[in-house]
PDB file of C-alpha atoms in Angstrom:
ATOM      1  CA  UNK A 220      82.721  40.912 -55.697  1.00  0.00           C
ATOM      2  CA  UNK A 221      85.049  38.449 -53.825  1.00  0.00           C
ATOM      3  CA  UNK A 222      83.994  34.971 -53.151  1.00  0.00           C
ATOM      4  CA  UNK A 223      84.104  33.305 -49.753  1.00  0.00           C
ATOM      5  CA  UNK A 224      87.475  31.843 -49.066  1.00  0.00           C
ATOM      6  CA  UNK A 225      87.919  28.280 -50.369  1.00  0.00           C
ATOM      7  CA  UNK A 226      88.176  25.330 -47.930  1.00  0.00           C
ATOM      8  CA  UNK A 227      91.927  24.744 -48.429  1.00  0.00           C
ATOM      9  CA  UNK A 228      93.631  25.958 -45.309  1.00  0.00           C
ATOM     10  CA  UNK A 229      97.103  27.410 -45.127  1.00  0.00           C
ATOM     11  CA  UNK A 230      97.628  26.103 -41.610  1.00  0.00           C
ATOM     12  CA  UNK A 231      97.286  22.898 -39.555  1.00  0.00           C
ATOM     13  CA  UNK A 232      95.637  23.199 -36.127  1.00  0.00           C
ATOM     14  CA  UNK A 233      97.960  22.660 -33.232  1.00  0.00           C
ATOM     15  CA  UNK A 234      96.701  20.822 -30.161  1.00  0.00           C
ATOM     16  CA  UNK A 235      97.840  21.645 -26.580  1.00  0.00           C
ATOM     17  CA  UNK A 236      96.551  22.018 -23.182  1.00  0.00           C
ATOM     18  CA  UNK A 237      95.926  25.568 -21.982  1.00  0.00           C
ATOM     19  CA  UNK A 238      97.265  26.754 -18.659  1.00  0.00           C
ATOM     20  CA  UNK A 239      94.742  28.213 -16.191  1.00  0.00           C
ATOM     21  CA  UNK A 240      96.045  31.736 -17.002  1.00  0.00           C
ATOM     22  CA  UNK A 241      95.658  31.252 -20.762  1.00  0.00           C
ATOM     23  CA  UNK A 242      92.029  29.855 -20.269  1.00  0.00           C
ATOM     24  CA  UNK A 243      91.225  32.832 -18.105  1.00  0.00           C
ATOM     25  CA  UNK A 244      92.682  35.287 -20.621  1.00  0.00           C
ATOM     26  CA  UNK A 245      90.537  33.799 -23.493  1.00  0.00           C
ATOM     27  CA  UNK A 246      87.380  33.907 -21.365  1.00  0.00           C
ATOM     28  CA  UNK A 247      87.782  37.311 -19.802  1.00  0.00           C
ATOM     29  CA  UNK A 248      89.773  39.395 -22.289  1.00  0.00           C
ATOM     30  CA  UNK A 249      88.693  37.665 -25.569  1.00  0.00           C
ATOM     31  CA  UNK A 250      85.143  39.198 -25.668  1.00  0.00           C
ATOM     32  CA  UNK A 251      86.685  42.626 -25.658  1.00  0.00           C
ATOM     33  CA  UNK A 252      89.817  42.215 -27.619  1.00  0.00           C
ATOM     34  CA  UNK A 253      89.254  39.390 -30.149  1.00  0.00           C
ATOM     35  CA  UNK A 254      87.826  40.761 -33.437  1.00  0.00           C
ATOM     36  CA  UNK A 255      86.579  37.125 -34.232  1.00  0.00           C
ATOM     37  CA  UNK A 256      84.021  37.583 -31.454  1.00  0.00           C
ATOM     38  CA  UNK A 257      82.564  40.906 -32.920  1.00  0.00           C
ATOM     39  CA  UNK A 258      79.454  40.927 -35.047  1.00  0.00           C
ATOM     40  CA  UNK A 259      79.331  42.014 -38.654  1.00  0.00           C
ATOM     41  CA  UNK A 260      79.598  44.470 -40.225  1.00  0.00           C
ATOM     42  CA  UNK A 261      82.971  45.046 -38.608  1.00  0.00           C
ATOM     43  CA  UNK A 262      83.849  48.691 -37.878  1.00  0.00           C
ATOM     44  CA  UNK A 263      87.499  48.955 -36.907  1.00  0.00           C
ATOM     45  CA  UNK A 264      87.148  52.688 -35.999  1.00  0.00           C
ATOM     46  CA  UNK A 265      84.511  51.628 -33.470  1.00  0.00           C
ATOM     47  CA  UNK A 266      86.618  48.673 -32.204  1.00  0.00           C
ATOM     48  CA  UNK A 267      89.622  50.869 -31.557  1.00  0.00           C
ATOM     49  CA  UNK A 268      87.731  54.000 -30.631  1.00  0.00           C
ATOM     50  CA  UNK A 269      89.535  56.157 -33.110  1.00  0.00           C
ATOM     51  CA  UNK A 270      90.749  56.589 -36.790  1.00  0.00           C
ATOM     52  CA  UNK A 271      94.336  55.499 -37.302  1.00  0.00           C
ATOM     53  CA  UNK A 272      96.615  53.607 -39.805  1.00  0.00           C
ATOM     54  CA  UNK A 273      96.066  49.946 -39.299  1.00  0.00           C
ATOM     55  CA  UNK A 274      98.382  46.886 -39.602  1.00  0.00           C
ATOM     56  CA  UNK A 275      97.396  43.193 -39.792  1.00  0.00           C
ATOM     57  CA  UNK A 276     100.010  40.746 -38.818  1.00  0.00           C
ATOM     58  CA  UNK A 277      99.154  37.217 -40.165  1.00  0.00           C
ATOM     59  CA  UNK A 278     100.421  34.379 -38.169  1.00  0.00           C
ATOM     60  CA  UNK A 279     101.360  36.342 -35.029  1.00  0.00           C
ATOM     61  CA  UNK A 280     102.390  33.337 -33.148  1.00  0.00           C
ATOM     62  CA  UNK A 281     103.073  34.144 -29.444  1.00  0.00           C
ATOM     63  CA  UNK A 282     102.425  37.820 -30.062  1.00  0.00           C
ATOM     64  CA  UNK A 283     106.018  39.178 -29.574  1.00  0.00           C
ATOM     65  CA  UNK A 284     106.291  41.093 -32.813  1.00  0.00           C
ATOM     66  CA  UNK A 285     102.757  42.597 -32.579  1.00  0.00           C
ATOM     67  CA  UNK A 286     103.461  43.702 -29.062  1.00  0.00           C
ATOM     68  CA  UNK A 287     106.754  45.234 -29.958  1.00  0.00           C
ATOM     69  CA  UNK A 288     105.362  47.122 -32.919  1.00  0.00           C
ATOM     70  CA  UNK A 289     102.240  48.375 -31.061  1.00  0.00           C
ATOM     71  CA  UNK A 290     104.323  49.669 -28.208  1.00  0.00           C
ATOM     72  CA  UNK A 291     106.831  51.396 -30.565  1.00  0.00           C
ATOM     73  CA  UNK A 292     104.044  52.954 -32.699  1.00  0.00           C
ATOM     74  CA  UNK A 293     101.298  54.334 -30.436  1.00  0.00           C
ATOM     75  CA  UNK A 294      99.798  56.301 -33.326  1.00  0.00           C
ATOM     76  CA  UNK A 295      98.969  53.175 -35.239  1.00  0.00           C
ATOM     77  CA  UNK A 296      96.559  50.288 -34.524  1.00  0.00           C
ATOM     78  CA  UNK A 297      97.525  46.557 -34.872  1.00  0.00           C
ATOM     79  CA  UNK A 298      95.706  43.306 -35.316  1.00  0.00           C
ATOM     80  CA  UNK A 299      97.534  40.118 -34.342  1.00  0.00           C
ATOM     81  CA  UNK A 300      95.928  37.190 -36.377  1.00  0.00           C
ATOM     82  CA  UNK A 301      96.492  33.613 -35.532  1.00  0.00           C
ATOM     83  CA  UNK A 302      94.464  30.357 -35.536  1.00  0.00           C
ATOM     84  CA  UNK A 303      96.348  28.795 -32.757  1.00  0.00           C
ATOM     85  CA  UNK A 304      94.720  29.200 -29.336  1.00  0.00           C
ATOM     86  CA  UNK A 305      97.796  29.172 -27.110  1.00  0.00           C
ATOM     87  CA  UNK A 306      99.375  32.000 -29.129  1.00  0.00           C
ATOM     88  CA  UNK A 307      96.295  34.098 -28.945  1.00  0.00           C
ATOM     89  CA  UNK A 308      95.930  33.538 -25.222  1.00  0.00           C
ATOM     90  CA  UNK A 309      99.529  34.538 -24.610  1.00  0.00           C
ATOM     91  CA  UNK A 310      98.985  37.629 -26.787  1.00  0.00           C
ATOM     92  CA  UNK A 311      95.923  38.678 -24.728  1.00  0.00           C
ATOM     93  CA  UNK A 312      97.912  38.298 -21.501  1.00  0.00           C
ATOM     94  CA  UNK A 313     100.649  40.483 -22.929  1.00  0.00           C
ATOM     95  CA  UNK A 314      98.199  43.150 -23.935  1.00  0.00           C
ATOM     96  CA  UNK A 315      96.814  43.200 -20.416  1.00  0.00           C
ATOM     97  CA  UNK A 316     100.245  43.187 -18.873  1.00  0.00           C
ATOM     98  CA  UNK A 317     101.513  46.084 -21.069  1.00  0.00           C
ATOM     99  CA  UNK A 318      98.368  48.126 -21.081  1.00  0.00           C
ATOM    100  CA  UNK A 319      98.446  48.582 -24.823  1.00  0.00           C
ATOM    101  CA  UNK A 320      95.199  50.006 -26.257  1.00  0.00           C
ATOM    102  CA  UNK A 321      96.223  49.861 -29.863  1.00  0.00           C
ATOM    103  CA  UNK A 322      96.358  46.131 -30.307  1.00  0.00           C
ATOM    104  CA  UNK A 323      93.579  43.532 -30.903  1.00  0.00           C
ATOM    105  CA  UNK A 324      93.790  39.909 -31.764  1.00  0.00           C
ATOM    106  CA  UNK A 325      91.908  37.852 -34.369  1.00  0.00           C
ATOM    107  CA  UNK A 326      91.490  34.169 -33.499  1.00  0.00           C
ATOM    108  CA  UNK A 327      90.433  33.213 -36.835  1.00  0.00           C
ATOM    109  CA  UNK A 328      91.539  32.499 -40.424  1.00  0.00           C
ATOM    110  CA  UNK A 329      93.143  35.860 -41.608  1.00  0.00           C
ATOM    111  CA  UNK A 330      92.463  35.069 -45.215  1.00  0.00           C
ATOM    112  CA  UNK A 331      88.802  34.809 -44.596  1.00  0.00           C
ATOM    113  CA  UNK A 332      89.075  38.141 -42.534  1.00  0.00           C
ATOM    114  CA  UNK A 333      90.739  39.981 -45.553  1.00  0.00           C
ATOM    115  CA  UNK A 334      88.273  38.440 -48.042  1.00  0.00           C
ATOM    116  CA  UNK A 335      85.011  38.779 -46.288  1.00  0.00           C
ATOM    117  CA  UNK A 336      85.134  40.932 -43.077  1.00  0.00           C
ATOM    118  CA  UNK A 337      87.605  43.722 -43.418  1.00  0.00           C
ATOM    119  CA  UNK A 338      86.357  46.814 -45.295  1.00  0.00           C
ATOM    120  CA  UNK A 339      87.963  47.751 -48.560  1.00  0.00           C
ATOM    121  CA  UNK A 340      90.911  50.114 -48.258  1.00  0.00           C
ATOM    122  CA  UNK A 341      90.995  49.744 -44.489  1.00  0.00           C
ATOM    123  CA  UNK A 342      94.542  48.635 -43.829  1.00  0.00           C
ATOM    124  CA  UNK A 343      97.908  50.440 -44.144  1.00  0.00           C
ATOM    125  CA  UNK A 344      99.980  47.274 -43.847  1.00  0.00           C
ATOM    126  CA  UNK A 345      99.715  43.535 -44.078  1.00  0.00           C
ATOM    127  CA  UNK A 346     102.611  41.688 -42.455  1.00  0.00           C
ATOM    128  CA  UNK A 347     103.390  37.983 -43.051  1.00  0.00           C
ATOM    129  CA  UNK A 348     106.573  36.919 -41.282  1.00  0.00           C
ATOM    130  CA  UNK A 349     107.737  33.270 -41.830  1.00  0.00           C
ATOM    131  CA  UNK A 350     104.549  31.574 -42.865  1.00  0.00           C
ATOM    132  CA  UNK A 351     104.553  27.763 -43.087  1.00  0.00           C
ATOM    133  CA  UNK A 352     106.314  26.891 -46.319  1.00  0.00           C
ATOM    134  CA  UNK A 353     104.554  23.648 -46.786  1.00  0.00           C
ATOM    135  CA  UNK A 354     107.620  22.281 -48.596  1.00  0.00           C
ATOM    136  CA  UNK A 355     106.200  18.992 -49.873  1.00  0.00           C
ATOM    137  CA  UNK A 356     104.974  19.429 -53.461  1.00  0.00           C
ATOM    138  CA  UNK A 357     101.562  17.849 -52.688  1.00  0.00           C
ATOM    139  CA  UNK A 358     101.075  20.476 -49.899  1.00  0.00           C
ATOM    140  CA  UNK A 359     102.051  23.621 -51.935  1.00  0.00           C
ATOM    141  CA  UNK A 360      98.435  24.436 -52.593  1.00  0.00           C
ATOM    142  CA  UNK A 361      97.994  25.032 -48.762  1.00  0.00           C
ATOM    143  CA  UNK A 362     100.506  27.967 -48.837  1.00  0.00           C
ATOM    144  CA  UNK A 363      99.003  31.257 -47.663  1.00  0.00           C
ATOM    145  CA  UNK A 364     100.517  33.319 -50.496  1.00  0.00           C
ATOM    146  CA  UNK A 365      98.536  32.271 -53.432  1.00  0.00           C
ATOM    147  CA  UNK A 366      96.146  33.938 -55.904  1.00  0.00           C
ATOM    148  CA  UNK A 367      93.333  34.328 -53.391  1.00  0.00           C
ATOM    149  CA  UNK A 368      95.587  36.011 -50.931  1.00  0.00           C
ATOM    150  CA  UNK A 369      96.961  38.540 -53.460  1.00  0.00           C
ATOM    151  CA  UNK A 370      93.365  39.417 -54.400  1.00  0.00           C
ATOM    152  CA  UNK A 371      92.393  39.874 -50.755  1.00  0.00           C
ATOM    153  CA  UNK A 372      95.416  42.102 -50.003  1.00  0.00           C
ATOM    154  CA  UNK A 373      94.669  44.362 -52.970  1.00  0.00           C
ATOM    155  CA  UNK A 374      91.099  44.621 -51.820  1.00  0.00           C
ATOM    156  CA  UNK A 375      91.893  45.515 -48.248  1.00  0.00           C
ATOM    157  CA  UNK A 376      95.020  47.736 -48.552  1.00  0.00           C
ATOM    158  CA  UNK A 377      94.607  51.481 -49.002  1.00  0.00           C
ATOM    159  CA  UNK A 378      96.482  53.009 -51.901  1.00  0.00           C
ATOM    160  CA  UNK A 379     100.173  53.348 -50.880  1.00  0.00           C
ATOM    161  CA  UNK A 380      99.721  50.574 -48.316  1.00  0.00           C
ATOM    162  CA  UNK A 381     102.409  47.986 -47.778  1.00  0.00           C
ATOM    163  CA  UNK A 382     102.503  44.109 -48.025  1.00  0.00           C
ATOM    164  CA  UNK A 383     105.678  42.966 -46.148  1.00  0.00           C
ATOM    165  CA  UNK A 384     106.690  39.335 -46.273  1.00  0.00           C
ATOM    166  CA  UNK A 385     109.569  37.414 -44.823  1.00  0.00           C
ATOM    167  CA  UNK A 386     110.673  33.837 -45.335  1.00  0.00           C
ATOM    168  CA  UNK A 387     113.884  31.858 -44.962  1.00  0.00           C
ATOM    169  CA  UNK A 388     112.717  29.226 -47.460  1.00  0.00           C
ATOM    170  CA  UNK A 389     114.113  30.220 -50.862  1.00  0.00           C
ATOM    171  CA  UNK A 390     111.652  28.017 -52.792  1.00  0.00           C
ATOM    172  CA  UNK A 391     108.751  29.700 -51.101  1.00  0.00           C
ATOM    173  CA  UNK A 392     110.232  33.140 -51.672  1.00  0.00           C
ATOM    174  CA  UNK A 393     110.320  32.243 -55.426  1.00  0.00           C
ATOM    175  CA  UNK A 394     106.708  31.104 -55.274  1.00  0.00           C
ATOM    176  CA  UNK A 395     105.743  34.369 -53.461  1.00  0.00           C
ATOM    177  CA  UNK A 396     107.506  36.363 -56.199  1.00  0.00           C
ATOM    178  CA  UNK A 397     105.618  34.425 -58.898  1.00  0.00           C
ATOM    179  CA  UNK A 398     102.231  34.859 -57.330  1.00  0.00           C
ATOM    180  CA  UNK A 399     102.580  38.581 -56.586  1.00  0.00           C
ATOM    181  CA  UNK A 400     104.032  39.289 -59.965  1.00  0.00           C
ATOM    182  CA  UNK A 401     100.668  38.450 -61.361  1.00  0.00           C
ATOM    183  CA  UNK A 402      99.044  41.334 -59.476  1.00  0.00           C
ATOM    184  CA  UNK A 403      99.782  44.516 -61.457  1.00  0.00           C
ATOM    185  CA  UNK A 404      98.655  46.909 -58.583  1.00  0.00           C
ATOM    186  CA  UNK A 405     101.388  45.475 -56.202  1.00  0.00           C
ATOM    187  CA  UNK A 406     104.724  47.114 -56.958  1.00  0.00           C
ATOM    188  CA  UNK A 407     107.796  45.376 -55.591  1.00  0.00           C
ATOM    189  CA  UNK A 408     110.063  47.865 -53.820  1.00  0.00           C
ATOM    190  CA  UNK A 409     112.408  45.545 -51.882  1.00  0.00           C
ATOM    191  CA  UNK A 410     113.636  41.954 -52.484  1.00  0.00           C
ATOM    192  CA  UNK A 411     116.552  40.687 -50.491  1.00  0.00           C
ATOM    193  CA  UNK A 412     118.271  41.041 -47.121  1.00  0.00           C
ATOM    194  CA  UNK A 413     116.110  41.462 -44.001  1.00  0.00           C
ATOM    195  CA  UNK A 414     114.763  45.006 -43.382  1.00  0.00           C
ATOM    196  CA  UNK A 415     116.368  45.992 -40.174  1.00  0.00           C
ATOM    197  CA  UNK A 416     113.284  47.734 -38.789  1.00  0.00           C
ATOM    198  CA  UNK A 417     111.470  44.339 -38.682  1.00  0.00           C
ATOM    199  CA  UNK A 418     111.583  42.737 -35.275  1.00  0.00           C
ATOM    200  CA  UNK A 419     113.578  39.552 -35.148  1.00  0.00           C
ATOM    201  CA  UNK A 420     111.515  36.501 -34.197  1.00  0.00           C
ATOM    202  CA  UNK A 421     112.760  33.547 -32.126  1.00  0.00           C
ATOM    203  CA  UNK A 422     112.086  31.400 -35.161  1.00  0.00           C
ATOM    204  CA  UNK A 423     114.281  33.622 -37.307  1.00  0.00           C
ATOM    205  CA  UNK A 424     117.136  33.535 -34.786  1.00  0.00           C
ATOM    206  CA  UNK A 425     117.068  29.747 -34.577  1.00  0.00           C
ATOM    207  CA  UNK A 426     117.178  29.620 -38.392  1.00  0.00           C
ATOM    208  CA  UNK A 427     120.157  31.930 -38.529  1.00  0.00           C
ATOM    209  CA  UNK A 428     121.986  29.621 -36.169  1.00  0.00           C
ATOM    210  CA  UNK A 429     121.304  26.882 -38.716  1.00  0.00           C
ATOM    211  CA  UNK A 430     122.551  28.888 -41.651  1.00  0.00           C
ATOM    212  CA  UNK A 431     119.115  30.012 -42.848  1.00  0.00           C
ATOM    213  CA  UNK A 432     118.682  33.792 -43.512  1.00  0.00           C
ATOM    214  CA  UNK A 433     115.624  35.728 -44.133  1.00  0.00           C
ATOM    215  CA  UNK A 434     114.483  37.145 -47.549  1.00  0.00           C
ATOM    216  CA  UNK A 435     112.269  40.147 -47.105  1.00  0.00           C
ATOM    217  CA  UNK A 436     109.820  41.032 -49.887  1.00  0.00           C
ATOM    218  CA  UNK A 437     108.094  44.554 -49.803  1.00  0.00           C
ATOM    219  CA  UNK A 438     105.188  45.570 -52.062  1.00  0.00           C
ATOM    220  CA  UNK A 439     103.347  48.852 -52.325  1.00  0.00           C
ATOM    221  CA  UNK A 440      99.746  49.064 -53.618  1.00  0.00           C
ATOM    222  CA  UNK A 441      99.597  51.500 -56.582  1.00  0.00           C
ATOM    223  CA  UNK A 442      96.498  53.433 -57.432  1.00  0.00           C
ATOM    224  CA  UNK A 443      94.291  51.730 -59.934  1.00  0.00           C
ATOM    225  CA  UNK A 444      94.208  53.502 -63.296  1.00  0.00           C
ATOM    226  CA  UNK A 445      90.931  55.255 -64.196  1.00  0.00           C
TER     227      UNK A 445
END
């Protein structure tokens, strides 16, 4: 039995004025595409209208990575999760523009989604690309990758499912390794240079120009011993 997510947040709400197009997208597209607006119990087969491998991207930002992945893999379903309204609105606009049917958004706390709403063994992948490192020591407790996150990932991934993280903050990479090493069912299969199949984000490109390079961490969920 997993407890409701603690009040400590791994994000800081950003404020900003929405454009008329963004506001319209939230009002007209959100009710059909935002999983935060669906009632519980959540049935992803029903939401997507099929049975397929499913990927959750946490911190999807403006939606570019989710759009690229969903377009390249029509046999898979994707959920772009972010708490920031402008990014969700832009993602909704891109979904409408591209006509993708295998992508939904989640305008909510993804850790709460993993812990409380998503069914057990319901995801093939969880992606976390360049989460906020919260570099000040007093803010480290706000990092997404902590014990509660590892527990939630193990609960929600199917056996053989993948957790893929990327960061250009070496101290945070070390903290990720330490947290995930404490979960015996997560087997590390890659630790190092960026995985070329991962889409490059604008944030990543800007960091590379400043001499920061990504560290990719890949874990596979092993079957529990019986």
